[in-house]
Amino acid sequence: MTTTNGSAVPRRAGIADVARLAGVSVGTVSNVLNRPDRVTEKTRSRVQAAIEELSFVRNASARQLRQGRNRTVGAIVLDITNPFFTEVVRGVEDRLAEDEYTLMLGSSDEDTVREERLLRRFEEQGVHGLLVTPSHTGIETLLRMRERGVTVVLLDRSSPVPDMASVAVDDVRGAVLAVAHLLEQGHERIAFLNGPLTIRQCVDRREGVLRALADAGRDPESLVEVTVESLNADHGARAMRDLLDGDAGATATFCVNDFTALGALRTLRERGLRCPQDMALVGYDDVSFAAELATPLTSVRQPTHEMGWRAADLLLTSAEPEQVLYQPELVVRASSGG
Amino acid sequence: MTTTNGSAVPRRAGIADVARLAGVSVGTVSNVLNRPDRVTEKTRSRVQAAIEELSFVRNASARQLRQGRNRTVGAIVLDITNPFFTEVVRGVEDRLAEDEYTLMLGSSDEDTVREERLLRRFEEQGVHGLLVTPSHTGIETLLRMRERGVTVVLLDRSSPVPDMASVAVDDVRGAVLAVAHLLEQGHERIAFLNGPLTIRQCVDRREGVLRALADAGRDPESLVEVTVESLNADHGARAMRDLLDGDAGATATFCVNDFTALGALRTLRERGLRCPQDMALVGYDDVSFAAELATPLTSVRQPTHEMGWRAADLLLTSAEPEQVLYQPELVVRASSGG
DNA sequence: GTGAAAGCGCTAACAG
DNA sequence: CTGTTAGCGCTTTCAC
């Protein structure tokens, strides 16, 4: 049975329905939608009326299939719950909105499986491009995706290869600022609550810590390193407990991020220790509430919103893969005795 | 010129290429992809090899176009930068991941234009469903979308009509808890830093405030209301300044959310006033850092992650539109003198 | 300025 | 178990 026309089921209206109602061809409707200038004012308004009438909504799948491209961008961050990423994502969103692009979002949780699944799914969706904070995924997967036509911009991670775009912030420098500051305050023995070295930031910040020590002529052995599994407050609290129990004699602690520092602060309070007198603290990220904590937290600020905005901008406009490296800034507050 | 086969341009591999390389038909490849059990082990592995070889990635547009449906869910929140929504979104994401759905995200910024644009775009994308925190958009737009086959679940807003699903938390009750608590602490004159009454939460919380007052037999006129334009720390700080300058004699302030309270706290500190002695404070949302502030903040906790999870779950599994209403919980800390 | 028709890449009957 | 084939809804030449 050929569906010549017939009284159709109450299905979603298509371009053909609009054409029929407006008494024009589908081609004309398509023109109204995509190149309104090529259509007479009169025809256009008639078509528009039909569109309203049927509350027609374009089918992006069909459109994309035909056009090949897509107005969607995928972003994969480590954890959307982390304010750092939240602000970056907001920057991304704001830039995408300017060009009417849609954001698809996923948190990888630093989990390779989850990350690769997201990558695959986004690619299937035919995203125009991808903004990724790779956790463990080698760059290879991303390079391969690029070969298949997906623009990739690394987020919060500088590219190891010259032909891939990236927007990052100099983490080594950030850590140098933090530790140099603590050394200037006269601290002799510094602890570093760091995350797993599978995370680039952790590696870089560690390098910065060591560099600051070296620059000041200190013995790298004087550094007390404690590893947290995950960069959140609970693990930070636990790490600070371990540190104190270890009795390593540190008088200042540099935390790999503010959440870790938040946890550390909690432990100090629980143990009745004062910050900065008994233990100075420096965090990283300068999250919104850093200034409002029980002890306002010294932290390293990064231009989060700007980073996201820029990354999306590179994705949408840049022909040549560009590598942007922002410089962090130390914000001194009470927790470091400044 | 018919493209019989020919040495194609280095274009992305399609199902046909895979079929050719594996020496089977496209139907078989499709079967391997979608119903592997209907294919011989041998054929399957041959096809799999071809897929690897060509690094074939399914084209979701084509797939969706054919299937009609889509494994994508759109979510529109007021502002992804707000931890409340961040956590809700994370819950959504976690539930979606279980069923291999992808999340499309947008912040409406309480801006009707932005919100409607997002709605339209998501619908065009053919999302399976939509999770929306409507700001000003009337329910009508959403009802119309539902008629066109998009499942809609209201997020953080209970449905005004019985046949639309929603996941919300009892905001009236939350405000009652907060204010009743302050009254119990002996405060006679209470201030309420509220946002614009165009936001549902603000309306509901205001109702709760008035109810608590009434329940305690207080004169509703004793309430000092200050309006903040936007629910962030800066506006909160300004509002507290106005409040203090107004000299209304309030000894306790209920803030419509924690960020507003954060700002209020900042102002108190700037003016050398102590919290809770000079001004008690209660916030709303119980964001992660509420407990770690200079003065740990009493706040109303909502099951954010759970709400997001549940909303996504309703979207994916529920036949009947269900309306879930969670109960908030007051978490008493130092800022209210508890 | 408008219409007719050929696919985009895939899935799902159905035939073999 | 595998192959053939007809569209999904839209855009886009190419005629008119």
mmCIF file with all atom_site columns, N, CA, C and O in Angstrom, chain A residues 179-204:
data_model
loop_
_atom_site.group_PDB
_atom_site.id
_atom_site.type_symbol
_atom_site.label_atom_id
_atom_site.label_alt_id
_atom_site.label_comp_id
_atom_site.label_asym_id
_atom_site.label_entity_id
_atom_site.label_seq_id
_atom_site.pdbx_PDB_ins_code
_atom_site.Cartn_x
_atom_site.Cartn_y
_atom_site.Cartn_z
_atom_site.occupancy
_atom_site.B_iso_or_equiv
_atom_site.pdbx_formal_charge
_atom_site.auth_seq_id
_atom_site.auth_comp_id
_atom_site.auth_asym_id
_atom_site.auth_atom_id
_atom_site.pdbx_PDB_model_num
ATOM 1   N N  . VAL A 1 179 ? 54.711 27.064 46.007 1.00 0.00 ? 179 VAL A N  1
ATOM 2   C CA . VAL A 1 179 ? 55.771 26.598 46.907 1.00 0.00 ? 179 VAL A CA 1
ATOM 3   C C  . VAL A 1 179 ? 56.796 27.689 47.192 1.00 0.00 ? 179 VAL A C  1
ATOM 4   O O  . VAL A 1 179 ? 57.258 27.838 48.331 1.00 0.00 ? 179 VAL A O  1
ATOM 5   N N  . ALA A 1 180 ? 57.115 28.478 46.175 1.00 0.00 ? 180 ALA A N  1
ATOM 6   C CA . ALA A 1 180 ? 58.052 29.583 46.398 1.00 0.00 ? 180 ALA A CA 1
ATOM 7   C C  . ALA A 1 180 ? 57.499 30.497 47.488 1.00 0.00 ? 180 ALA A C  1
ATOM 8   O O  . ALA A 1 180 ? 58.224 30.954 48.371 1.00 0.00 ? 180 ALA A O  1
ATOM 9   N N  . HIS A 1 181 ? 56.210 30.716 47.410 1.00 0.00 ? 181 HIS A N  1
ATOM 10  C CA . HIS A 1 181 ? 55.557 31.561 48.412 1.00 0.00 ? 181 HIS A CA 1
ATOM 11  C C  . HIS A 1 181 ? 55.698 30.971 49.812 1.00 0.00 ? 181 HIS A C  1
ATOM 12  O O  . HIS A 1 181 ? 56.049 31.675 50.772 1.00 0.00 ? 181 HIS A O  1
ATOM 13  N N  . LEU A 1 182 ? 55.477 29.678 49.926 1.00 0.00 ? 182 LEU A N  1
ATOM 14  C CA . LEU A 1 182 ? 55.595 29.033 51.242 1.00 0.00 ? 182 LEU A CA 1
ATOM 15  C C  . LEU A 1 182 ? 57.036 29.108 51.753 1.00 0.00 ? 182 LEU A C  1
ATOM 16  O O  . LEU A 1 182 ? 57.277 29.335 52.941 1.00 0.00 ? 182 LEU A O  1
ATOM 17  N N  . LEU A 1 183 ? 57.970 28.933 50.845 1.00 0.00 ? 183 LEU A N  1
ATOM 18  C CA . LEU A 1 183 ? 59.378 29.002 51.256 1.00 0.00 ? 183 LEU A CA 1
ATOM 19  C C  . LEU A 1 183 ? 59.717 30.416 51.740 1.00 0.00 ? 183 LEU A C  1
ATOM 20  O O  . LEU A 1 183 ? 60.404 30.596 52.747 1.00 0.00 ? 183 LEU A O  1
ATOM 21  N N  . GLU A 1 184 ? 59.181 31.401 51.043 1.00 0.00 ? 184 GLU A N  1
ATOM 22  C CA . GLU A 1 184 ? 59.417 32.788 51.446 1.00 0.00 ? 184 GLU A CA 1
ATOM 23  C C  . GLU A 1 184 ? 58.872 33.074 52.838 1.00 0.00 ? 184 GLU A C  1
ATOM 24  O O  . GLU A 1 184 ? 59.379 33.936 53.544 1.00 0.00 ? 184 GLU A O  1
ATOM 25  N N  . GLN A 1 185 ? 57.811 32.371 53.168 1.00 0.00 ? 185 GLN A N  1
ATOM 26  C CA . GLN A 1 185 ? 57.220 32.553 54.493 1.00 0.00 ? 185 GLN A CA 1
ATOM 27  C C  . GLN A 1 185 ? 58.072 31.894 55.570 1.00 0.00 ? 185 GLN A C  1
ATOM 28  O O  . GLN A 1 185 ? 57.709 31.884 56.736 1.00 0.00 ? 185 GLN A O  1
ATOM 29  N N  . GLY A 1 186 ? 59.145 31.270 55.125 1.00 0.00 ? 186 GLY A N  1
ATOM 30  C CA . GLY A 1 186 ? 60.079 30.698 56.093 1.00 0.00 ? 186 GLY A CA 1
ATOM 31  C C  . GLY A 1 186 ? 59.868 29.231 56.407 1.00 0.00 ? 186 GLY A C  1
ATOM 32  O O  . GLY A 1 186 ? 60.508 28.680 57.308 1.00 0.00 ? 186 GLY A O  1
ATOM 33  N N  . HIS A 1 187 ? 59.006 28.571 55.695 1.00 0.00 ? 187 HIS A N  1
ATOM 34  C CA . HIS A 1 187 ? 58.778 27.160 55.975 1.00 0.00 ? 187 HIS A CA 1
ATOM 35  C C  . HIS A 1 187 ? 59.944 26.321 55.458 1.00 0.00 ? 187 HIS A C  1
ATOM 36  O O  . HIS A 1 187 ? 60.427 26.524 54.355 1.00 0.00 ? 187 HIS A O  1
ATOM 37  N N  . GLU A 1 188 ? 60.370 25.419 56.312 1.00 0.00 ? 188 GLU A N  1
ATOM 38  C CA . GLU A 1 188 ? 61.528 24.608 55.966 1.00 0.00 ? 188 GLU A CA 1
ATOM 39  C C  . GLU A 1 188 ? 61.120 23.261 55.392 1.00 0.00 ? 188 GLU A C  1
ATOM 40  O O  . GLU A 1 188 ? 61.751 22.729 54.483 1.00 0.00 ? 188 GLU A O  1
ATOM 41  N N  . ARG A 1 189 ? 60.066 22.742 55.972 1.00 0.00 ? 189 ARG A N  1
ATOM 42  C CA . ARG A 1 189 ? 59.652 21.413 55.560 1.00 0.00 ? 189 ARG A CA 1
ATOM 43  C C  . ARG A 1 189 ? 58.222 21.492 55.014 1.00 0.00 ? 189 ARG A C  1
ATOM 44  O O  . ARG A 1 189 ? 57.285 21.833 55.724 1.00 0.00 ? 189 ARG A O  1
ATOM 45  N N  . ILE A 1 190 ? 58.112 21.185 53.741 1.00 0.00 ? 190 ILE A N  1
ATOM 46  C CA . ILE A 1 190 ? 56.831 21.359 53.067 1.00 0.00 ? 190 ILE A CA 1
ATOM 47  C C  . ILE A 1 190 ? 56.241 20.023 52.635 1.00 0.00 ? 190 ILE A C  1
ATOM 48  O O  . ILE A 1 190 ? 56.970 19.136 52.169 1.00 0.00 ? 190 ILE A O  1
ATOM 49  N N  . ALA A 1 191 ? 54.958 19.898 52.843 1.00 0.00 ? 191 ALA A N  1
ATOM 50  C CA . ALA A 1 191 ? 54.276 18.671 52.398 1.00 0.00 ? 191 ALA A CA 1
ATOM 51  C C  . ALA A 1 191 ? 53.498 18.972 51.124 1.00 0.00 ? 191 ALA A C  1
ATOM 52  O O  . ALA A 1 191 ? 53.077 20.106 50.888 1.00 0.00 ? 191 ALA A O  1
ATOM 53  N N  . PHE A 1 192 ? 53.340 17.942 50.329 1.00 0.00 ? 192 PHE A N  1
ATOM 54  C CA . PHE A 1 192 ? 52.610 18.104 49.071 1.00 0.00 ? 192 PHE A CA 1
ATOM 55  C C  . PHE A 1 192 ? 51.564 17.008 48.983 1.00 0.00 ? 192 PHE A C  1
ATOM 56  O O  . PHE A 1 192 ? 51.891 15.828 48.886 1.00 0.00 ? 192 PHE A O  1
ATOM 57  N N  . LEU A 1 193 ? 50.307 17.407 49.104 1.00 0.00 ? 193 LEU A N  1
ATOM 58  C CA . LEU A 1 193 ? 49.225 16.431 48.945 1.00 0.00 ? 193 LEU A CA 1
ATOM 59  C C  . LEU A 1 193 ? 48.896 16.383 47.469 1.00 0.00 ? 193 LEU A C  1
ATOM 60  O O  . LEU A 1 193 ? 48.244 17.278 46.930 1.00 0.00 ? 193 LEU A O  1
ATOM 61  N N  . ASN A 1 194 ? 49.347 15.338 46.837 1.00 0.00 ? 194 ASN A N  1
ATOM 62  C CA . ASN A 1 194 ? 49.183 15.256 45.385 1.00 0.00 ? 194 ASN A CA 1
ATOM 63  C C  . ASN A 1 194 ? 48.278 14.085 44.991 1.00 0.00 ? 194 ASN A C  1
ATOM 64  O O  . ASN A 1 194 ? 48.125 13.121 45.734 1.00 0.00 ? 194 ASN A O  1
ATOM 65  N N  . GLY A 1 195 ? 47.696 14.200 43.836 1.00 0.00 ? 195 GLY A N  1
ATOM 66  C CA . GLY A 1 195 ? 46.879 13.110 43.310 1.00 0.00 ? 195 GLY A CA 1
ATOM 67  C C  . GLY A 1 195 ? 47.745 12.113 42.563 1.00 0.00 ? 195 GLY A C  1
ATOM 68  O O  . GLY A 1 195 ? 48.970 12.241 42.532 1.00 0.00 ? 195 GLY A O  1
ATOM 69  N N  . PRO A 1 196 ? 47.112 11.127 41.994 1.00 0.00 ? 196 PRO A N  1
ATOM 70  C CA . PRO A 1 196 ? 47.844 10.092 41.258 1.00 0.00 ? 196 PRO A CA 1
ATOM 71  C C  . PRO A 1 196 ? 48.597 10.679 40.064 1.00 0.00 ? 196 PRO A C  1
ATOM 72  O O  . PRO A 1 196 ? 48.112 11.594 39.404 1.00 0.00 ? 196 PRO A O  1
ATOM 73  N N  . LEU A 1 197 ? 49.756 10.141 39.816 1.00 0.00 ? 197 LEU A N  1
ATOM 74  C CA . LEU A 1 197 ? 50.590 10.685 38.737 1.00 0.00 ? 197 LEU A CA 1
ATOM 75  C C  . LEU A 1 197 ? 50.128 10.253 37.353 1.00 0.00 ? 197 LEU A C  1
ATOM 76  O O  . LEU A 1 197 ? 50.816 10.455 36.352 1.00 0.00 ? 197 LEU A O  1
ATOM 77  N N  . THR A 1 198 ? 48.964 9.636  37.325 1.00 0.00 ? 198 THR A N  1
ATOM 78  C CA . THR A 1 198 ? 48.377 9.323  36.028 1.00 0.00 ? 198 THR A CA 1
ATOM 79  C C  . THR A 1 198 ? 47.676 10.564 35.495 1.00 0.00 ? 198 THR A C  1
ATOM 80  O O  . THR A 1 198 ? 47.315 10.626 34.332 1.00 0.00 ? 198 THR A O  1
ATOM 81  N N  . ILE A 1 199 ? 47.458 11.530 36.374 1.00 0.00 ? 199 ILE A N  1
ATOM 82  C CA . ILE A 1 199 ? 46.827 12.773 35.950 1.00 0.00 ? 199 ILE A CA 1
ATOM 83  C C  . ILE A 1 199 ? 47.901 13.802 35.633 1.00 0.00 ? 199 ILE A C  1
ATOM 84  O O  . ILE A 1 199 ? 48.785 14.056 36.450 1.00 0.00 ? 199 ILE A O  1
ATOM 85  N N  . ARG A 1 200 ? 47.829 14.337 34.478 1.00 0.00 ? 200 ARG A N  1
ATOM 86  C CA . ARG A 1 200 ? 48.835 15.271 34.010 1.00 0.00 ? 200 ARG A CA 1
ATOM 87  C C  . ARG A 1 200 ? 49.078 16.416 34.984 1.00 0.00 ? 200 ARG A C  1
ATOM 88  O O  . ARG A 1 200 ? 50.221 16.748 35.303 1.00 0.00 ? 200 ARG A O  1
ATOM 89  N N  . GLN A 1 201 ? 48.003 17.006 35.464 1.00 0.00 ? 201 GLN A N  1
ATOM 90  C CA . GLN A 1 201 ? 48.141 18.133 36.377 1.00 0.00 ? 201 GLN A CA 1
ATOM 91  C C  . GLN A 1 201 ? 49.012 17.776 37.579 1.00 0.00 ? 201 GLN A C  1
ATOM 92  O O  . GLN A 1 201 ? 49.806 18.570 38.049 1.00 0.00 ? 201 GLN A O  1
ATOM 93  N N  . CYS A 1 202 ? 48.806 16.573 38.055 1.00 0.00 ? 202 CYS A N  1
ATOM 94  C CA . CYS A 1 202 ? 49.543 16.139 39.236 1.00 0.00 ? 202 CYS A CA 1
ATOM 95  C C  . CYS A 1 202 ? 51.028 16.022 38.924 1.00 0.00 ? 202 CYS A C  1
ATOM 96  O O  . CYS A 1 202 ? 51.891 16.390 39.726 1.00 0.00 ? 202 CYS A O  1
ATOM 97  N N  . VAL A 1 203 ? 51.299 15.522 37.751 1.00 0.00 ? 203 VAL A N  1
ATOM 98  C CA . VAL A 1 203 ? 52.692 15.394 37.331 1.00 0.00 ? 203 VAL A CA 1
ATOM 99  C C  . VAL A 1 203 ? 53.318 16.784 37.220 1.00 0.00 ? 203 VAL A C  1
ATOM 100 O O  . VAL A 1 203 ? 54.401 17.044 37.759 1.00 0.00 ? 203 VAL A O  1
ATOM 101 N N  . ASP A 1 204 ? 52.593 17.659 36.535 1.00 0.00 ? 204 ASP A N  1
ATOM 102 C CA . ASP A 1 204 ? 53.125 19.004 36.319 1.00 0.00 ? 204 ASP A CA 1
ATOM 103 C C  . ASP A 1 204 ? 53.312 19.773 37.613 1.00 0.00 ? 204 ASP A C  1
ATOM 104 O O  . ASP A 1 204 ? 54.320 20.435 37.820 1.00 0.00 ? 204 ASP A O  1
#
